[in-house]
Structures are given as C-alpha cells and as structure tokens.
Amino acid sequence: MNRVSIVKNKLEKRELCFGTHCSVADLDFYEMCGLLGYDYVWIDNEHAGMTQPMIKNAIIAANAGGSCAFVRVPDHEAAHIKPVLECGPDGIVFPMVNTAEEAEKCVAICTYPPGGIRGFGPLRSMDYGTKDLQSYISSVDDSFLRLIQCEHIESVENLDEILEVPGVNGVICGPMDLSASIGKIGEFRDPEMRRLMQAIIDKCKAHGKPFGLSVGGMQKEFIAFWLEQGACFLSVGGPQDYFRDMSYKMREEIRVLERKNS
C-alpha cells in the first residue's frame, strides 16, 4: 500500500492524520518528519515563496522518510499549480477557497481533459516517463488529495455548495484567517468564531467529507476541541515553533541548575 493509500485508508476510517508545516531549505527536516512518524508534511508555498526545485526536493525528502507530502500552493492560478503537480505531491492544499466556482477551478487545474484543464507535461508525477502512459492517466486522479482551506466567513457560508464539487477530498480550517475575516484575529474562544468553526464541522459531517485544522503552535484546548469533533487532519507547528519552544525549555532548565549551584 502506497503512502496516499495509507492516508486515504485512515480517512475512510475517520482516523487522525497528523502532520506538521515546513518551508525551510534544509531537506533533513522533511525526511526526519517521516522517521518521527508524521503522516504528512505540509510544505507551505503560500507564505514562503519556495522555488519549484525546492518544492520537488522537499517532496522527495518527505517521501524518503515515509511521510506524505502536501503542498499548499499560493493561490488558484494554473501557472502556480501546474509546476507543483509535475513534482508528484501526495496532496495539494488550496488556500482561501470561498466559493464553489473557486473549488471547481482548483479541481479542474488538477484534472486532465475531458474532466479538467490540466496540461500534459508530467515529470516526477509520471516517474520521469518510466511509467506506462495509460497506467498513469488511469491512476493519476487517485494519486493525490485535493484539499481546500476554509478560512473566511464567505467560505463557511458557501461550504455546502463547495463540498458538492466532485474532486474535493477534504477541508482544512485556517483559524487565524477565519477569525481575521470577522475582525477578531486570534480570538478562537469568541462565540462567533466558535459558531463558524462548528458550522464547518457540521457541514463536513453532513457531506461525509474529512475535515481538520492547521494551527501554528501547540494550543491544547483548541486542538482538543477539534479532535473531540472528529477531525481527521491536524497540522501543527513548524521548525521555528520547535526551536523556540525547546530553546525556552532548555534555557529555563539550565537556569534552574544554575540557581541550585550558586
């Protein structure tokens, strides 16, 4: 069973797929994530501005460690998505999908005609031409996940229609941007914010779609809420979070030892 099949199997059973974010140039981190047991690495190209070679190498490194590689693209434009598809990711994450029309566009860019508008130019996605053409065409749509982010109040309002779009495999909430869209950035306990998050959860359940959360740091109470609701995706932290938190912890432990010996 390949990596994507393992993740899909977990999603069908509504089991948790756990991942972390990364956009650094050092490939060791991506490989380590798999060795440490992460189901996937979220390679972020929305905020980081990674080049195609960086993305391809990050995907290869994550796969080498045993993790799936999900790439968040910067927008919904074919010119930015097609090069990523040719690198053979295990999932594409589309940010800020607010309407069914936007979701349809994202899926179409990932799909060859007649079902979509994807141009033909596979590289790593077709094992560099060593895979049989018909075998590739018949399996490519199932070889990666198409995940949309719900991170704006407009997206929540239109989510029923978005979830009816064929080819959308799951929804990931972006709570910071969602809270910003109602003028309450970072206020995750706000009643309106709670209502919007619950609406995302309820609508995904009604449509039988897996859902989850992408959050910067380890916020136990907030994460626990999503897990209690049945979240299947949980993307937490990144290298800067791990370095910061470990540095704080190590510094304090050394200070304690220093005081004991002073």
Short mmCIF file of C-alpha atoms in Angstrom, two decimals:
data_model
loop_
_atom_site.label_atom_id
_atom_site.label_comp_id
_atom_site.label_asym_id
_atom_site.label_seq_id
_atom_site.Cartn_x
_atom_site.Cartn_y
_atom_site.Cartn_z
CA MET A 1 0.00 0.00 0.00
CA ASN A 2 1.50 3.38 -1.02
CA ARG A 3 1.63 6.50 1.13
CA VAL A 4 -1.53 8.12 -0.24
CA SER A 5 -3.48 4.88 0.09
CA ILE A 6 -2.45 4.63 3.74
CA VAL A 7 -3.69 8.16 4.41
CA LYS A 8 -6.90 7.57 2.45
CA ASN A 9 -7.49 4.38 4.41
CA LYS A 10 -7.15 6.29 7.67
CA LEU A 11 -9.52 8.98 6.40
CA GLU A 12 -12.13 6.39 5.42
CA LYS A 13 -11.95 5.03 8.96
CA ARG A 14 -12.09 8.62 10.26
CA GLU A 15 -8.74 8.16 11.97
CA LEU A 16 -6.41 11.09 12.62
CA CYS A 17 -3.71 12.00 10.10
CA PHE A 18 -1.10 14.09 11.90
CA GLY A 19 1.24 16.49 10.13
CA THR A 20 3.48 19.49 10.55
CA HIS A 21 4.32 22.55 8.45
CA CYS A 22 7.62 23.35 6.81
CA SER A 23 9.10 25.72 4.23
CA VAL A 24 12.81 25.63 5.06
CA ALA A 25 15.54 24.86 2.54
CA ASP A 26 17.22 22.15 4.64
CA LEU A 27 15.89 18.80 3.41
CA ASP A 28 16.82 16.92 6.59
CA PHE A 29 13.74 18.24 8.35
CA TYR A 30 11.33 16.85 5.76
CA GLU A 31 12.90 13.40 5.90
CA MET A 32 13.01 13.46 9.71
CA CYS A 33 9.26 14.09 9.85
CA GLY A 34 8.60 10.71 8.29
CA LEU A 35 11.14 8.99 10.51
CA LEU A 36 9.42 10.57 13.53
CA GLY A 37 6.03 9.20 12.49
CA TYR A 38 4.24 12.15 10.92
CA ASP A 39 1.62 11.08 8.39
CA TYR A 40 2.36 14.09 6.21
CA VAL A 41 4.48 17.20 5.87
CA TRP A 42 2.66 20.39 4.90
CA ILE A 43 5.08 22.12 2.51
CA ASP A 44 3.99 25.74 2.60
CA ASN A 45 4.38 27.73 -0.59
CA GLU A 46 1.68 30.29 0.14
CA HIS A 47 3.72 32.42 2.53
CA ALA A 48 7.27 31.18 1.88
CA GLY A 49 7.77 31.65 -1.86
CA MET A 50 9.62 28.38 -2.46
CA THR A 51 11.02 27.62 -5.91
CA GLN A 52 9.95 24.54 -7.90
CA PRO A 53 13.29 22.74 -7.30
CA MET A 54 12.93 23.41 -3.56
CA ILE A 55 9.39 22.00 -3.59
CA LYS A 56 10.39 18.93 -5.60
CA ASN A 57 13.33 18.16 -3.31
CA ALA A 58 11.18 18.69 -0.22
CA ILE A 59 8.60 16.22 -1.58
CA ILE A 60 11.30 13.65 -2.32
CA ALA A 61 12.81 14.07 1.15
CA ALA A 62 9.45 13.75 2.92
CA ASN A 63 8.64 10.64 0.90
CA ALA A 64 12.08 9.17 1.66
CA GLY A 65 11.30 9.42 5.36
CA GLY A 66 7.91 7.78 4.85
CA SER A 67 5.63 10.82 5.07
CA CYS A 68 3.15 12.06 2.52
CA ALA A 69 3.98 15.47 1.09
CA PHE A 70 1.13 18.00 0.91
CA VAL A 71 1.97 21.27 -0.85
CA ARG A 72 -0.01 24.41 -0.13
CA VAL A 73 0.02 26.47 -3.31
CA PRO A 74 -0.03 30.29 -3.18
CA ASP A 75 -3.37 30.79 -4.94
CA HIS A 76 -5.74 29.26 -7.50
CA GLU A 77 -3.76 30.10 -10.63
CA ALA A 78 -2.77 27.32 -13.03
CA ALA A 79 0.67 28.85 -13.59
CA HIS A 80 1.48 28.33 -9.90
CA ILE A 81 -0.21 24.93 -9.53
CA LYS A 82 0.91 23.03 -12.65
CA PRO A 83 4.64 23.01 -11.78
CA VAL A 84 3.81 21.60 -8.33
CA LEU A 85 1.64 18.85 -9.84
CA GLU A 86 4.54 17.71 -12.02
CA CYS A 87 6.67 17.22 -8.88
CA GLY A 88 4.37 14.39 -7.77
CA PRO A 89 2.94 15.63 -4.45
CA ASP A 90 0.68 13.44 -2.36
CA GLY A 91 -1.73 16.31 -1.83
CA ILE A 92 -2.42 19.87 -2.93
CA VAL A 93 -3.79 22.35 -0.38
CA PHE A 94 -5.69 25.28 -1.89
CA PRO A 95 -5.85 28.36 0.36
CA MET A 96 -8.83 30.65 0.79
CA VAL A 97 -11.41 28.75 -1.27
CA ASN A 98 -14.55 30.81 -0.73
CA THR A 99 -16.97 29.67 -3.44
CA ALA A 100 -17.96 26.54 -5.34
CA GLU A 101 -16.69 28.19 -8.53
CA GLU A 102 -13.24 28.58 -6.97
CA ALA A 103 -13.29 24.95 -5.86
CA GLU A 104 -14.28 23.83 -9.36
CA LYS A 105 -11.39 25.83 -10.83
CA CYS A 106 -8.89 24.25 -8.41
CA VAL A 107 -10.07 20.72 -9.21
CA ALA A 108 -10.10 21.40 -12.96
CA ILE A 109 -6.47 22.56 -12.90
CA CYS A 110 -5.54 19.22 -11.31
CA THR A 111 -7.50 17.10 -13.80
CA TYR A 112 -6.64 16.15 -17.38
CA PRO A 113 -9.28 16.63 -20.12
CA PRO A 114 -12.04 15.88 -20.64
CA GLY A 115 -12.72 16.27 -16.91
CA GLY A 116 -10.47 19.28 -16.43
CA ILE A 117 -7.92 21.62 -17.99
CA ARG A 118 -4.59 20.24 -16.76
CA GLY A 119 -1.91 20.44 -19.44
CA PHE A 120 0.22 17.39 -20.11
CA GLY A 121 3.85 17.67 -19.01
CA PRO A 122 4.46 15.20 -16.17
CA LEU A 123 7.91 14.84 -14.66
CA ARG A 124 8.29 13.11 -11.31
CA SER A 125 4.50 12.59 -11.23
CA MET A 126 4.93 10.03 -14.06
CA ASP A 127 8.16 8.60 -12.64
CA TYR A 128 10.09 10.66 -15.19
CA GLY A 129 8.44 8.89 -18.12
CA THR A 130 9.16 5.34 -16.95
CA LYS A 131 5.51 4.70 -16.12
CA ASP A 132 3.16 3.47 -18.85
CA LEU A 133 1.06 6.34 -20.20
CA GLN A 134 -2.32 4.63 -19.88
CA SER A 135 -1.46 3.35 -16.42
CA TYR A 136 -0.52 6.89 -15.40
CA ILE A 137 -3.65 8.51 -16.85
CA SER A 138 -5.95 5.93 -15.24
CA SER A 139 -4.41 6.32 -11.79
CA VAL A 140 -3.30 9.94 -11.57
CA ASP A 141 -6.55 11.34 -10.13
CA ASP A 142 -6.32 8.93 -7.21
CA SER A 143 -2.61 9.52 -6.64
CA PHE A 144 -3.02 12.72 -4.61
CA LEU A 145 -5.54 14.53 -2.44
CA ARG A 146 -7.18 17.84 -3.29
CA LEU A 147 -7.78 19.71 -0.04
CA ILE A 148 -9.42 23.10 0.25
CA GLN A 149 -8.97 25.56 3.09
CA CYS A 150 -11.97 27.15 4.74
CA GLU A 151 -10.53 30.31 6.25
CA HIS A 152 -13.03 33.09 5.57
CA ILE A 153 -16.62 33.70 6.67
CA GLU A 154 -17.65 33.66 2.99
CA SER A 155 -16.23 30.15 2.68
CA VAL A 156 -18.24 28.97 5.68
CA GLU A 157 -21.42 30.44 4.22
CA ASN A 158 -20.81 28.68 0.88
CA LEU A 159 -19.38 25.45 2.27
CA ASP A 160 -22.38 23.25 1.41
CA GLU A 161 -22.00 24.17 -2.26
CA ILE A 162 -18.20 23.83 -2.13
CA LEU A 163 -18.46 20.32 -0.68
CA GLU A 164 -20.70 19.24 -3.55
CA VAL A 165 -17.89 19.86 -6.05
CA PRO A 166 -16.57 16.49 -7.33
CA GLY A 167 -12.89 16.03 -6.58
CA VAL A 168 -12.74 17.93 -3.30
CA ASN A 169 -11.29 15.36 -0.90
CA GLY A 170 -11.35 17.28 2.36
CA VAL A 171 -11.47 20.60 4.21
CA ILE A 172 -8.87 22.17 6.46
CA CYS A 173 -9.80 25.15 8.62
CA GLY A 174 -7.38 28.06 8.84
CA PRO A 175 -8.47 29.63 12.14
CA MET A 176 -6.26 32.73 12.06
CA ASP A 177 -7.54 33.98 8.72
CA LEU A 178 -11.07 32.88 9.58
CA SER A 179 -11.01 34.94 12.77
CA ALA A 180 -9.46 37.85 10.86
CA SER A 181 -12.34 37.75 8.38
CA ILE A 182 -14.74 38.69 11.19
CA GLY A 183 -12.40 41.28 12.69
CA LYS A 184 -11.39 39.11 15.67
CA ILE A 185 -7.98 37.78 14.72
CA GLY A 186 -6.70 35.11 17.08
CA GLU A 187 -9.83 35.17 19.26
CA PHE A 188 -10.60 31.47 18.96
CA ARG A 189 -12.84 31.43 22.06
CA ASP A 190 -15.09 34.18 20.72
CA PRO A 191 -18.71 32.92 20.41
CA GLU A 192 -18.99 33.94 16.75
CA MET A 193 -15.73 32.19 15.95
CA ARG A 194 -16.92 29.07 17.76
CA ARG A 195 -20.14 29.18 15.76
CA LEU A 196 -18.25 29.38 12.47
CA MET A 197 -15.94 26.51 13.37
CA GLN A 198 -18.88 24.38 14.45
CA ALA A 199 -20.60 25.17 11.15
CA ILE A 200 -17.54 23.92 9.25
CA ILE A 201 -17.54 20.71 11.26
CA ASP A 202 -21.28 20.13 10.93
CA LYS A 203 -21.32 20.76 7.17
CA CYS A 204 -18.36 18.47 6.54
CA LYS A 205 -20.02 15.72 8.56
CA ALA A 206 -23.28 16.18 6.67
CA HIS A 207 -21.44 15.75 3.35
CA GLY A 208 -19.27 12.90 4.60
CA LYS A 209 -16.04 14.83 4.00
CA PRO A 210 -12.98 14.57 6.24
CA PHE A 211 -12.01 17.81 7.90
CA GLY A 212 -9.27 19.19 10.08
CA LEU A 213 -7.20 22.06 11.35
CA SER A 214 -3.98 23.90 10.57
CA VAL A 215 -2.56 25.80 13.53
CA GLY A 216 0.80 27.37 14.26
CA GLY A 217 1.56 26.09 17.74
CA MET A 218 0.51 23.57 20.35
CA GLN A 219 -2.75 25.01 21.71
CA LYS A 220 -4.03 22.03 23.68
CA GLU A 221 -7.56 23.22 24.48
CA PHE A 222 -8.21 24.38 20.93
CA ILE A 223 -6.79 21.22 19.37
CA ALA A 224 -8.74 19.05 21.83
CA PHE A 225 -11.99 20.69 20.67
CA TRP A 226 -11.32 19.70 17.06
CA LEU A 227 -10.28 16.18 17.94
CA GLU A 228 -13.41 15.70 20.04
CA GLN A 229 -15.43 16.75 16.99
CA GLY A 230 -13.77 14.06 14.85
CA ALA A 231 -11.06 15.97 12.98
CA CYS A 232 -9.10 13.76 10.58
CA PHE A 233 -6.36 16.27 9.72
CA LEU A 234 -4.21 18.02 12.30
CA SER A 235 -1.34 20.18 11.08
CA VAL A 236 0.62 21.69 13.97
CA GLY A 237 3.70 23.85 14.23
CA GLY A 238 6.88 24.05 12.24
CA PRO A 239 10.65 24.23 12.70
CA GLN A 240 10.55 27.70 14.22
CA ASP A 241 7.97 26.57 16.80
CA TYR A 242 10.02 23.53 17.80
CA PHE A 243 13.24 25.53 18.03
CA ARG A 244 11.58 28.32 20.04
CA ASP A 245 9.80 26.03 22.48
CA MET A 246 12.80 23.77 23.01
CA SER A 247 15.07 26.79 23.45
CA TYR A 248 12.78 28.26 26.12
CA LYS A 249 12.59 24.93 27.91
CA MET A 250 16.32 24.27 27.77
CA ARG A 251 17.16 27.80 28.89
CA GLU A 252 14.87 27.55 31.91
CA GLU A 253 16.21 24.13 32.88
CA ILE A 254 19.78 25.44 32.75
CA ARG A 255 18.79 28.49 34.83
CA VAL A 256 17.30 26.17 37.46
CA LEU A 257 20.54 24.20 37.61
CA GLU A 258 22.49 27.45 37.78
CA ARG A 259 20.48 28.66 40.77
CA LYS A 260 20.93 25.35 42.58
CA ASN A 261 24.69 25.65 42.24
CA SER A 262 25.03 29.34 43.07
#
